[in-house]
PDB file of C-alpha atoms in Angstrom:
ATOM      1  CA  UNK A   1      -0.059  -0.027  -0.138  1.00 51.00           C
ATOM      2  CA  UNK A   2       1.201   3.556  -1.010  1.00 55.00           C
ATOM      3  CA  UNK A   3       1.022   6.458   1.580  1.00 58.00           C
ATOM      4  CA  UNK A   4       0.213   9.255   0.523  1.00 55.00           C
ATOM      5  CA  UNK A   5       2.119  12.365   2.865  1.00 55.00           C
ATOM      6  CA  UNK A   6      -0.201  15.152   3.967  1.00 54.00           C
ATOM      7  CA  UNK A   7       0.217  18.378   2.324  1.00 58.00           C
ATOM      8  CA  UNK A   8       2.449  20.386   4.583  1.00 55.00           C
ATOM      9  CA  UNK A   9      -0.076  23.701   5.301  1.00 57.00           C
ATOM     10  CA  UNK A  10       2.336  26.846   5.998  1.00 58.00           C
ATOM     11  CA  UNK A  11       0.545  29.116   8.473  1.00 55.00           C
ATOM     12  CA  UNK A  12       1.442  32.953   7.754  1.00 56.00           C
ATOM     13  CA  UNK A  13       2.780  34.622  10.807  1.00 64.00           C
ATOM     14  CA  UNK A  14       1.924  38.125  10.892  1.00 60.00           C
ATOM     15  CA  UNK A  15       4.179  40.775  12.857  1.00 65.00           C
ATOM     16  CA  UNK A  16       2.822  41.118  16.399  1.00 74.00           C
ATOM     17  CA  UNK A  17       1.710  44.652  15.417  1.00 76.00           C
ATOM     18  CA  UNK A  18       1.447  45.547  19.856  1.00 77.00           C
ATOM     19  CA  UNK A  19       4.983  43.855  20.352  1.00 79.00           C
ATOM     20  CA  UNK A  20       6.491  46.404  17.562  1.00 83.00           C
ATOM     21  CA  UNK A  21       4.357  49.401  19.140  1.00 85.00           C
ATOM     22  CA  UNK A  22       5.909  48.920  22.479  1.00 84.00           C
ATOM     23  CA  UNK A  23       9.790  48.591  21.074  1.00 86.00           C
ATOM     24  CA  UNK A  24       8.851  51.663  19.013  1.00 90.00           C
ATOM     25  CA  UNK A  25       9.712  54.368  21.424  1.00 90.00           C
ATOM     26  CA  UNK A  26      13.183  52.452  22.158  1.00 89.00           C
ATOM     27  CA  UNK A  27      14.098  53.190  18.239  1.00 91.00           C
ATOM     28  CA  UNK A  28      12.655  56.386  18.381  1.00 93.00           C
ATOM     29  CA  UNK A  29      15.076  57.422  21.415  1.00 91.00           C
ATOM     30  CA  UNK A  30      18.322  55.651  19.927  1.00 89.00           C
ATOM     31  CA  UNK A  31      18.049  57.435  16.764  1.00 91.00           C
ATOM     32  CA  UNK A  32      17.522  60.847  18.268  1.00 90.00           C
ATOM     33  CA  UNK A  33      20.005  60.608  20.873  1.00 87.00           C
ATOM     34  CA  UNK A  34      22.213  58.032  19.483  1.00 86.00           C
ATOM     35  CA  UNK A  35      22.243  57.606  16.100  1.00 90.00           C
ATOM     36  CA  UNK A  36      21.629  61.201  14.511  1.00 91.00           C
ATOM     37  CA  UNK A  37      24.384  62.811  17.289  1.00 86.00           C
ATOM     38  CA  UNK A  38      27.047  60.197  15.858  1.00 86.00           C
ATOM     39  CA  UNK A  39      26.681  60.722  12.510  1.00 89.00           C
ATOM     40  CA  UNK A  40      26.578  64.481  12.842  1.00 87.00           C
ATOM     41  CA  UNK A  41      29.695  64.376  15.070  1.00 85.00           C
ATOM     42  CA  UNK A  42      31.362  62.366  12.142  1.00 88.00           C
ATOM     43  CA  UNK A  43      30.428  64.700   9.693  1.00 90.00           C
ATOM     44  CA  UNK A  44      31.466  67.375  11.545  1.00 89.00           C
ATOM     45  CA  UNK A  45      34.930  66.178  12.305  1.00 89.00           C
ATOM     46  CA  UNK A  46      35.673  66.111   8.861  1.00 90.00           C
ATOM     47  CA  UNK A  47      33.990  69.614   7.741  1.00 87.00           C
ATOM     48  CA  UNK A  48      35.740  73.014   8.309  1.00 86.00           C
ATOM     49  CA  UNK A  49      34.180  75.890   9.116  1.00 83.00           C
ATOM     50  CA  UNK A  50      32.062  76.803   5.674  1.00 83.00           C
ATOM     51  CA  UNK A  51      31.525  72.923   5.917  1.00 82.00           C
ATOM     52  CA  UNK A  52      33.962  72.274   3.133  1.00 87.00           C
ATOM     53  CA  UNK A  53      35.726  68.443   3.600  1.00 89.00           C
ATOM     54  CA  UNK A  54      38.919  68.439   5.383  1.00 89.00           C
ATOM     55  CA  UNK A  55      41.329  66.395   7.267  1.00 90.00           C
ATOM     56  CA  UNK A  56      42.861  69.525   9.182  1.00 90.00           C
ATOM     57  CA  UNK A  57      40.738  68.604  12.291  1.00 88.00           C
ATOM     58  CA  UNK A  58      41.914  65.143  12.609  1.00 89.00           C
ATOM     59  CA  UNK A  59      45.343  66.500  12.006  1.00 90.00           C
ATOM     60  CA  UNK A  60      44.936  68.558  14.863  1.00 89.00           C
ATOM     61  CA  UNK A  61      44.403  65.978  17.566  1.00 89.00           C
ATOM     62  CA  UNK A  62      48.175  65.492  17.429  1.00 91.00           C
ATOM     63  CA  UNK A  63      49.149  68.926  18.867  1.00 90.00           C
ATOM     64  CA  UNK A  64      51.010  68.245  22.108  1.00 89.00           C
ATOM     65  CA  UNK A  65      48.457  69.426  24.157  1.00 87.00           C
ATOM     66  CA  UNK A  66      45.713  67.565  22.882  1.00 90.00           C
ATOM     67  CA  UNK A  67      48.337  64.365  22.691  1.00 91.00           C
ATOM     68  CA  UNK A  68      48.745  65.000  26.550  1.00 92.00           C
ATOM     69  CA  UNK A  69      44.993  65.290  27.447  1.00 91.00           C
ATOM     70  CA  UNK A  70      44.333  61.550  25.837  1.00 92.00           C
ATOM     71  CA  UNK A  71      47.327  60.088  27.368  1.00 93.00           C
ATOM     72  CA  UNK A  72      45.923  61.454  30.389  1.00 92.00           C
ATOM     73  CA  UNK A  73      42.367  60.306  30.045  1.00 93.00           C
ATOM     74  CA  UNK A  74      43.587  56.705  29.162  1.00 93.00           C
ATOM     75  CA  UNK A  75      45.760  56.696  32.284  1.00 94.00           C
ATOM     76  CA  UNK A  76      42.615  57.798  34.320  1.00 93.00           C
ATOM     77  CA  UNK A  77      40.808  55.266  32.665  1.00 94.00           C
ATOM     78  CA  UNK A  78      43.585  52.593  32.733  1.00 95.00           C
ATOM     79  CA  UNK A  79      44.166  53.266  36.486  1.00 96.00           C
ATOM     80  CA  UNK A  80      40.228  53.229  37.704  1.00 95.00           C
ATOM     81  CA  UNK A  81      39.666  50.000  35.530  1.00 95.00           C
ATOM     82  CA  UNK A  82      42.636  48.051  37.016  1.00 96.00           C
ATOM     83  CA  UNK A  83      41.417  49.142  40.414  1.00 96.00           C
ATOM     84  CA  UNK A  84      37.749  48.693  39.870  1.00 96.00           C
ATOM     85  CA  UNK A  85      37.995  45.301  38.384  1.00 95.00           C
ATOM     86  CA  UNK A  86      40.561  44.223  41.030  1.00 95.00           C
ATOM     87  CA  UNK A  87      38.458  44.931  43.941  1.00 96.00           C
ATOM     88  CA  UNK A  88      34.842  44.561  42.314  1.00 95.00           C
ATOM     89  CA  UNK A  89      36.039  40.898  41.114  1.00 94.00           C
ATOM     90  CA  UNK A  90      36.933  40.188  44.684  1.00 93.00           C
ATOM     91  CA  UNK A  91      33.595  41.341  46.107  1.00 94.00           C
ATOM     92  CA  UNK A  92      31.449  39.515  43.868  1.00 94.00           C
ATOM     93  CA  UNK A  93      33.642  36.194  44.565  1.00 91.00           C
ATOM     94  CA  UNK A  94      33.201  36.688  48.413  1.00 92.00           C
ATOM     95  CA  UNK A  95      29.561  37.541  48.037  1.00 92.00           C
ATOM     96  CA  UNK A  96      28.585  34.815  45.625  1.00 90.00           C
ATOM     97  CA  UNK A  97      30.906  31.930  46.601  1.00 86.00           C
ATOM     98  CA  UNK A  98      32.399  33.032  49.746  1.00 82.00           C
ATOM     99  CA  UNK A  99      29.791  31.217  51.881  1.00 82.00           C
ATOM    100  CA  UNK A 100      28.487  34.602  53.650  1.00 87.00           C
ATOM    101  CA  UNK A 101      25.407  35.091  54.779  1.00 90.00           C
ATOM    102  CA  UNK A 102      22.097  35.111  52.792  1.00 87.00           C
ATOM    103  CA  UNK A 103      21.652  38.700  52.783  1.00 92.00           C
ATOM    104  CA  UNK A 104      25.141  39.699  51.739  1.00 92.00           C
ATOM    105  CA  UNK A 105      24.350  39.220  48.109  1.00 92.00           C
ATOM    106  CA  UNK A 106      21.142  40.982  47.431  1.00 93.00           C
ATOM    107  CA  UNK A 107      22.795  43.697  49.532  1.00 94.00           C
ATOM    108  CA  UNK A 108      25.602  44.058  47.574  1.00 94.00           C
ATOM    109  CA  UNK A 109      23.606  43.801  44.500  1.00 94.00           C
ATOM    110  CA  UNK A 110      21.062  46.282  45.472  1.00 94.00           C
ATOM    111  CA  UNK A 111      24.124  49.197  46.093  1.00 94.00           C
ATOM    112  CA  UNK A 112      25.939  48.489  43.090  1.00 94.00           C
ATOM    113  CA  UNK A 113      22.688  48.567  40.830  1.00 93.00           C
ATOM    114  CA  UNK A 114      22.364  52.218  42.534  1.00 92.00           C
ATOM    115  CA  UNK A 115      26.714  52.955  43.120  1.00 92.00           C
ATOM    116  CA  UNK A 116      26.999  52.342  39.614  1.00 91.00           C
ATOM    117  CA  UNK A 117      24.900  55.338  38.033  1.00 88.00           C
ATOM    118  CA  UNK A 118      25.874  57.485  40.861  1.00 86.00           C
ATOM    119  CA  UNK A 119      28.006  60.096  39.362  1.00 82.00           C
ATOM    120  CA  UNK A 120      28.396  63.674  38.188  1.00 83.00           C
ATOM    121  CA  UNK A 121      27.865  66.681  40.275  1.00 85.00           C
ATOM    122  CA  UNK A 122      26.255  64.910  43.403  1.00 89.00           C
ATOM    123  CA  UNK A 123      29.373  62.602  43.493  1.00 91.00           C
ATOM    124  CA  UNK A 124      31.838  64.979  43.019  1.00 90.00           C
ATOM    125  CA  UNK A 125      30.448  67.148  46.360  1.00 90.00           C
ATOM    126  CA  UNK A 126      30.330  63.682  48.177  1.00 91.00           C
ATOM    127  CA  UNK A 127      34.112  63.209  47.844  1.00 92.00           C
ATOM    128  CA  UNK A 128      34.856  66.988  48.729  1.00 91.00           C
ATOM    129  CA  UNK A 129      32.527  66.788  51.809  1.00 91.00           C
ATOM    130  CA  UNK A 130      34.136  63.648  52.472  1.00 92.00           C
ATOM    131  CA  UNK A 131      38.138  64.018  51.223  1.00 90.00           C
ATOM    132  CA  UNK A 132      38.637  67.574  50.514  1.00 88.00           C
ATOM    133  CA  UNK A 133      40.417  70.033  52.795  1.00 87.00           C
ATOM    134  CA  UNK A 134      37.690  70.450  54.948  1.00 86.00           C
ATOM    135  CA  UNK A 135      35.884  66.657  54.533  1.00 89.00           C
ATOM    136  CA  UNK A 136      34.907  64.732  57.103  1.00 90.00           C
ATOM    137  CA  UNK A 137      37.295  62.372  56.804  1.00 91.00           C
ATOM    138  CA  UNK A 138      40.099  65.039  56.166  1.00 91.00           C
ATOM    139  CA  UNK A 139      39.495  66.323  59.502  1.00 92.00           C
ATOM    140  CA  UNK A 140      39.168  63.270  61.778  1.00 92.00           C
ATOM    141  CA  UNK A 141      42.508  62.142  60.338  1.00 91.00           C
ATOM    142  CA  UNK A 142      43.614  65.312  60.987  1.00 90.00           C
ATOM    143  CA  UNK A 143      42.297  64.839  64.640  1.00 88.00           C
ATOM    144  CA  UNK A 144      44.683  61.733  64.642  1.00 89.00           C
ATOM    145  CA  UNK A 145      47.799  63.178  63.297  1.00 87.00           C
ATOM    146  CA  UNK A 146      47.537  62.287  59.532  1.00 89.00           C
ATOM    147  CA  UNK A 147      47.535  65.092  57.380  1.00 89.00           C
ATOM    148  CA  UNK A 148      46.112  63.762  53.738  1.00 88.00           C
ATOM    149  CA  UNK A 149      47.244  67.085  52.140  1.00 88.00           C
ATOM    150  CA  UNK A 150      50.297  67.636  53.753  1.00 86.00           C
ATOM    151  CA  UNK A 151      51.194  64.667  52.686  1.00 85.00           C
ATOM    152  CA  UNK A 152      50.719  65.571  48.517  1.00 84.00           C
ATOM    153  CA  UNK A 153      47.286  64.045  48.437  1.00 86.00           C
ATOM    154  CA  UNK A 154      44.656  66.194  46.720  1.00 86.00           C
ATOM    155  CA  UNK A 155      41.187  65.322  45.646  1.00 87.00           C
ATOM    156  CA  UNK A 156      41.814  67.382  42.519  1.00 85.00           C
ATOM    157  CA  UNK A 157      44.795  65.697  40.587  1.00 87.00           C
ATOM    158  CA  UNK A 158      45.342  62.288  38.743  1.00 90.00           C
ATOM    159  CA  UNK A 159      44.873  60.423  42.454  1.00 90.00           C
ATOM    160  CA  UNK A 160      42.136  62.227  43.405  1.00 90.00           C
ATOM    161  CA  UNK A 161      40.136  61.657  40.083  1.00 91.00           C
ATOM    162  CA  UNK A 162      40.408  58.325  40.227  1.00 93.00           C
ATOM    163  CA  UNK A 163      39.779  57.360  43.619  1.00 93.00           C
ATOM    164  CA  UNK A 164      36.494  59.295  42.738  1.00 94.00           C
ATOM    165  CA  UNK A 165      35.807  57.204  39.673  1.00 94.00           C
ATOM    166  CA  UNK A 166      36.420  54.135  41.583  1.00 95.00           C
ATOM    167  CA  UNK A 167      33.331  54.801  43.616  1.00 95.00           C
ATOM    168  CA  UNK A 168      31.226  53.530  40.427  1.00 94.00           C
ATOM    169  CA  UNK A 169      33.122  51.566  38.859  1.00 95.00           C
ATOM    170  CA  UNK A 170      33.766  48.851  41.518  1.00 96.00           C
ATOM    171  CA  UNK A 171      30.045  48.411  41.633  1.00 96.00           C
ATOM    172  CA  UNK A 172      29.961  48.316  38.104  1.00 95.00           C
ATOM    173  CA  UNK A 173      32.654  45.351  38.155  1.00 95.00           C
ATOM    174  CA  UNK A 174      30.163  43.768  40.789  1.00 96.00           C
ATOM    175  CA  UNK A 175      27.277  43.940  38.233  1.00 95.00           C
ATOM    176  CA  UNK A 176      29.309  42.635  34.786  1.00 93.00           C
ATOM    177  CA  UNK A 177      30.836  39.915  36.482  1.00 93.00           C
ATOM    178  CA  UNK A 178      28.440  38.476  38.572  1.00 93.00           C
ATOM    179  CA  UNK A 179      26.661  36.464  35.946  1.00 90.00           C
ATOM    180  CA  UNK A 180      30.264  34.947  35.352  1.00 88.00           C
ATOM    181  CA  UNK A 181      30.428  34.184  38.744  1.00 90.00           C
ATOM    182  CA  UNK A 182      27.243  32.192  38.907  1.00 88.00           C
ATOM    183  CA  UNK A 183      27.696  30.109  35.845  1.00 84.00           C
ATOM    184  CA  UNK A 184      30.846  28.288  37.372  1.00 82.00           C
ATOM    185  CA  UNK A 185      29.541  24.724  37.728  1.00 82.00           C
ATOM    186  CA  UNK A 186      29.293  22.612  41.277  1.00 80.00           C
ATOM    187  CA  UNK A 187      30.551  19.769  39.002  1.00 83.00           C
ATOM    188  CA  UNK A 188      33.536  21.318  38.087  1.00 81.00           C
ATOM    189  CA  UNK A 189      34.539  21.496  42.180  1.00 82.00           C
ATOM    190  CA  UNK A 190      33.320  18.281  42.747  1.00 81.00           C
ATOM    191  CA  UNK A 191      35.715  16.852  39.981  1.00 85.00           C
ATOM    192  CA  UNK A 192      38.620  18.838  41.419  1.00 83.00           C
ATOM    193  CA  UNK A 193      38.260  17.474  44.863  1.00 83.00           C
ATOM    194  CA  UNK A 194      37.805  13.827  43.791  1.00 85.00           C
ATOM    195  CA  UNK A 195      40.760  14.326  41.928  1.00 81.00           C
ATOM    196  CA  UNK A 196      42.787  15.274  44.718  1.00 82.00           C
ATOM    197  CA  UNK A 197      42.950  18.717  44.019  1.00 79.00           C
ATOM    198  CA  UNK A 198      43.142  21.963  46.922  1.00 79.00           C
ATOM    199  CA  UNK A 199      40.940  24.996  46.824  1.00 79.00           C
ATOM    200  CA  UNK A 200      44.290  27.133  45.598  1.00 83.00           C
ATOM    201  CA  UNK A 201      44.956  24.388  42.859  1.00 85.00           C
ATOM    202  CA  UNK A 202      41.265  24.506  41.500  1.00 84.00           C
ATOM    203  CA  UNK A 203      41.177  28.119  41.521  1.00 83.00           C
ATOM    204  CA  UNK A 204      44.003  28.909  39.581  1.00 83.00           C
ATOM    205  CA  UNK A 205      43.605  25.943  37.053  1.00 84.00           C
ATOM    206  CA  UNK A 206      39.850  25.813  36.298  1.00 83.00           C
ATOM    207  CA  UNK A 207      38.067  29.140  37.761  1.00 83.00           C
ATOM    208  CA  UNK A 208      40.787  32.156  36.846  1.00 84.00           C
ATOM    209  CA  UNK A 209      41.373  30.635  33.289  1.00 83.00           C
ATOM    210  CA  UNK A 210      37.573  30.141  32.571  1.00 84.00           C
ATOM    211  CA  UNK A 211      36.709  34.360  33.870  1.00 88.00           C
ATOM    212  CA  UNK A 212      39.717  35.340  32.534  1.00 88.00           C
ATOM    213  CA  UNK A 213      38.025  36.480  29.210  1.00 87.00           C
ATOM    214  CA  UNK A 214      35.062  37.739  31.279  1.00 88.00           C
ATOM    215  CA  UNK A 215      37.627  39.715  33.400  1.00 92.00           C
ATOM    216  CA  UNK A 216      39.283  41.475  30.903  1.00 91.00           C
ATOM    217  CA  UNK A 217      36.130  41.907  28.859  1.00 89.00           C
ATOM    218  CA  UNK A 218      34.605  43.625  31.991  1.00 91.00           C
ATOM    219  CA  UNK A 219      38.048  45.768  32.613  1.00 93.00           C
ATOM    220  CA  UNK A 220      37.632  47.369  29.002  1.00 92.00           C
ATOM    221  CA  UNK A 221      34.089  47.964  29.597  1.00 91.00           C
ATOM    222  CA  UNK A 222      35.184  49.505  33.277  1.00 94.00           C
ATOM    223  CA  UNK A 223      37.719  51.743  30.894  1.00 94.00           C
ATOM    224  CA  UNK A 224      35.250  53.112  28.364  1.00 91.00           C
ATOM    225  CA  UNK A 225      32.757  54.003  31.398  1.00 91.00           C
ATOM    226  CA  UNK A 226      35.665  56.086  32.607  1.00 92.00           C
ATOM    227  CA  UNK A 227      36.915  57.427  29.289  1.00 91.00           C
ATOM    228  CA  UNK A 228      33.520  58.954  28.424  1.00 85.00           C
ATOM    229  CA  UNK A 229      32.714  60.252  32.015  1.00 85.00           C
ATOM    230  CA  UNK A 230      32.707  64.192  32.319  1.00 82.00           C
ATOM    231  CA  UNK A 231      30.286  65.371  35.040  1.00 83.00           C
ATOM    232  CA  UNK A 232      32.228  63.908  37.662  1.00 86.00           C
ATOM    233  CA  UNK A 233      35.526  65.060  36.255  1.00 86.00           C
ATOM    234  CA  UNK A 234      34.233  68.540  35.511  1.00 84.00           C
ATOM    235  CA  UNK A 235      32.114  69.054  38.343  1.00 84.00           C
ATOM    236  CA  UNK A 236      35.419  67.668  40.875  1.00 85.00           C
ATOM    237  CA  UNK A 237      38.237  68.912  38.984  1.00 80.00           C
ATOM    238  CA  UNK A 238      37.271  72.252  36.573  1.00 74.00           C
ATOM    239  CA  UNK A 239      40.261  72.981  34.713  1.00 69.00           C
ATOM    240  CA  UNK A 240      43.267  71.315  37.048  1.00 75.00           C
ATOM    241  CA  UNK A 241      42.923  68.282  34.776  1.00 80.00           C
ATOM    242  CA  UNK A 242      42.855  68.466  30.912  1.00 83.00           C
ATOM    243  CA  UNK A 243      41.270  65.192  30.143  1.00 88.00           C
ATOM    244  CA  UNK A 244      39.566  64.631  26.738  1.00 89.00           C
ATOM    245  CA  UNK A 245      35.796  65.293  27.802  1.00 87.00           C
ATOM    246  CA  UNK A 246      36.498  68.513  29.188  1.00 86.00           C
ATOM    247  CA  UNK A 247      38.393  69.893  26.705  1.00 85.00           C
ATOM    248  CA  UNK A 248      35.954  68.363  24.287  1.00 84.00           C
ATOM    249  CA  UNK A 249      33.523  70.541  26.344  1.00 81.00           C
ATOM    250  CA  UNK A 250      35.912  73.720  26.093  1.00 80.00           C
ATOM    251  CA  UNK A 251      35.867  73.735  22.213  1.00 81.00           C
ATOM    252  CA  UNK A 252      32.058  72.997  21.828  1.00 77.00           C
ATOM    253  CA  UNK A 253      30.557  75.311  24.669  1.00 73.00           C
ATOM    254  CA  UNK A 254      33.113  77.406  25.415  1.00 63.00           C
ATOM    255  CA  UNK A 255      33.605  80.882  25.227  1.00 56.00           C
ATOM    256  CA  UNK A 256      37.162  81.341  24.171  1.00 56.00           C
ATOM    257  CA  UNK A 257      38.061  78.190  22.855  1.00 61.00           C
ATOM    258  CA  UNK A 258      34.631  77.599  20.776  1.00 71.00           C
ATOM    259  CA  UNK A 259      35.819  75.553  17.986  1.00 79.00           C
ATOM    260  CA  UNK A 260      33.075  72.956  16.820  1.00 83.00           C
ATOM    261  CA  UNK A 261      34.923  71.028  14.366  1.00 86.00           C
ATOM    262  CA  UNK A 262      37.838  70.426  16.580  1.00 87.00           C
ATOM    263  CA  UNK A 263      35.244  69.341  19.278  1.00 86.00           C
ATOM    264  CA  UNK A 264      33.567  66.996  16.575  1.00 89.00           C
ATOM    265  CA  UNK A 265      37.291  65.613  16.043  1.00 90.00           C
ATOM    266  CA  UNK A 266      37.578  64.745  19.631  1.00 90.00           C
ATOM    267  CA  UNK A 267      34.614  63.427  20.015  1.00 89.00           C
ATOM    268  CA  UNK A 268      35.443  61.496  17.151  1.00 91.00           C
ATOM    269  CA  UNK A 269      38.783  60.227  18.617  1.00 90.00           C
ATOM    270  CA  UNK A 270      36.905  59.370  21.781  1.00 90.00           C
ATOM    271  CA  UNK A 271      34.348  57.116  19.911  1.00 89.00           C
ATOM    272  CA  UNK A 272      37.046  55.395  18.134  1.00 90.00           C
ATOM    273  CA  UNK A 273      39.056  54.124  21.540  1.00 90.00           C
ATOM    274  CA  UNK A 274      35.771  53.559  23.032  1.00 89.00           C
ATOM    275  CA  UNK A 275      34.114  51.830  20.233  1.00 87.00           C
ATOM    276  CA  UNK A 276      37.298  49.409  20.110  1.00 90.00           C
ATOM    277  CA  UNK A 277      36.666  48.608  23.712  1.00 89.00           C
ATOM    278  CA  UNK A 278      33.474  47.792  23.704  1.00 85.00           C
ATOM    279  CA  UNK A 279      33.879  45.765  20.471  1.00 87.00           C
ATOM    280  CA  UNK A 280      36.784  43.655  22.585  1.00 88.00           C
ATOM    281  CA  UNK A 281      34.601  43.407  25.162  1.00 85.00           C
ATOM    282  CA  UNK A 282      31.805  41.808  23.134  1.00 84.00           C
ATOM    283  CA  UNK A 283      34.398  39.638  21.752  1.00 85.00           C
ATOM    284  CA  UNK A 284      35.659  38.303  24.894  1.00 82.00           C
ATOM    285  CA  UNK A 285      32.248  38.247  26.512  1.00 78.00           C
ATOM    286  CA  UNK A 286      30.911  35.672  23.785  1.00 80.00           C
ATOM    287  CA  UNK A 287      33.891  33.598  24.148  1.00 76.00           C
ATOM    288  CA  UNK A 288      33.324  33.415  28.254  1.00 72.00           C
ATOM    289  CA  UNK A 289      29.896  32.244  27.365  1.00 70.00           C
ATOM    290  CA  UNK A 290      30.794  29.371  25.578  1.00 70.00           C
ATOM    291  CA  UNK A 291      32.195  27.814  29.137  1.00 62.00           C
ATOM    292  CA  UNK A 292      29.525  29.368  31.484  1.00 61.00           C
ATOM    293  CA  UNK A 293      26.421  28.153  29.286  1.00 62.00           C
TER     294      UNK A 293
END
């Protein structure tokens, strides 16, 4: 007997208009505040005051003062990313894998979610009220014989700005690295115990190689986050530290150094650096996810 195959009925799936309507505000927001401004600065970086094409704006980025600004921004970003990643990783491991009481994890994650977005003028004021020349901690330490500013510390220097950035860099590291730590399988620890490996060997030979791409990728994300920050640095240091975001602000909004096209070129350089950092982060994130699925 010959079996006749039943005809295949194809069901046409129409798009869910309600779902598309729900994400429409996101696309409008992205176009208005991300795509259009980015395209505008890309075009402006290659134009002169009359709108003609030129490479002079990019050539001016090699001026000594601008190169030093980029170098200073990179140094602050690297320092805050390194210490933020190191301290944040230690906090995350202690809270998620350290056998601490159950309330520690939600408390840390809640605080990290708030602190990672606490920046700008409020953060600068908080640090000035705490570690400024007349700050609470400064006066408290002076009362026990420790004078921070007499020993060379200042909140308005490279060290002070890096310390301030750590307030939001450390919580951001906790939030970013927590999923990778949660992805560590219990079977790996049990297998290491069965094979006679100690805890140090387990962390050194299994955990760290698996977490390394995630840690490096998170560090690159912290670098990009610090490199583009302006509100905190401007409110804290003003013109004491001539980092790129402050120089960019002066070129676009300043009355004396007003040169929008040079500002667009500065923004183009920042976009290039942060873009490469984010691309590297996404690559490393995808590489680590293969192990942690």
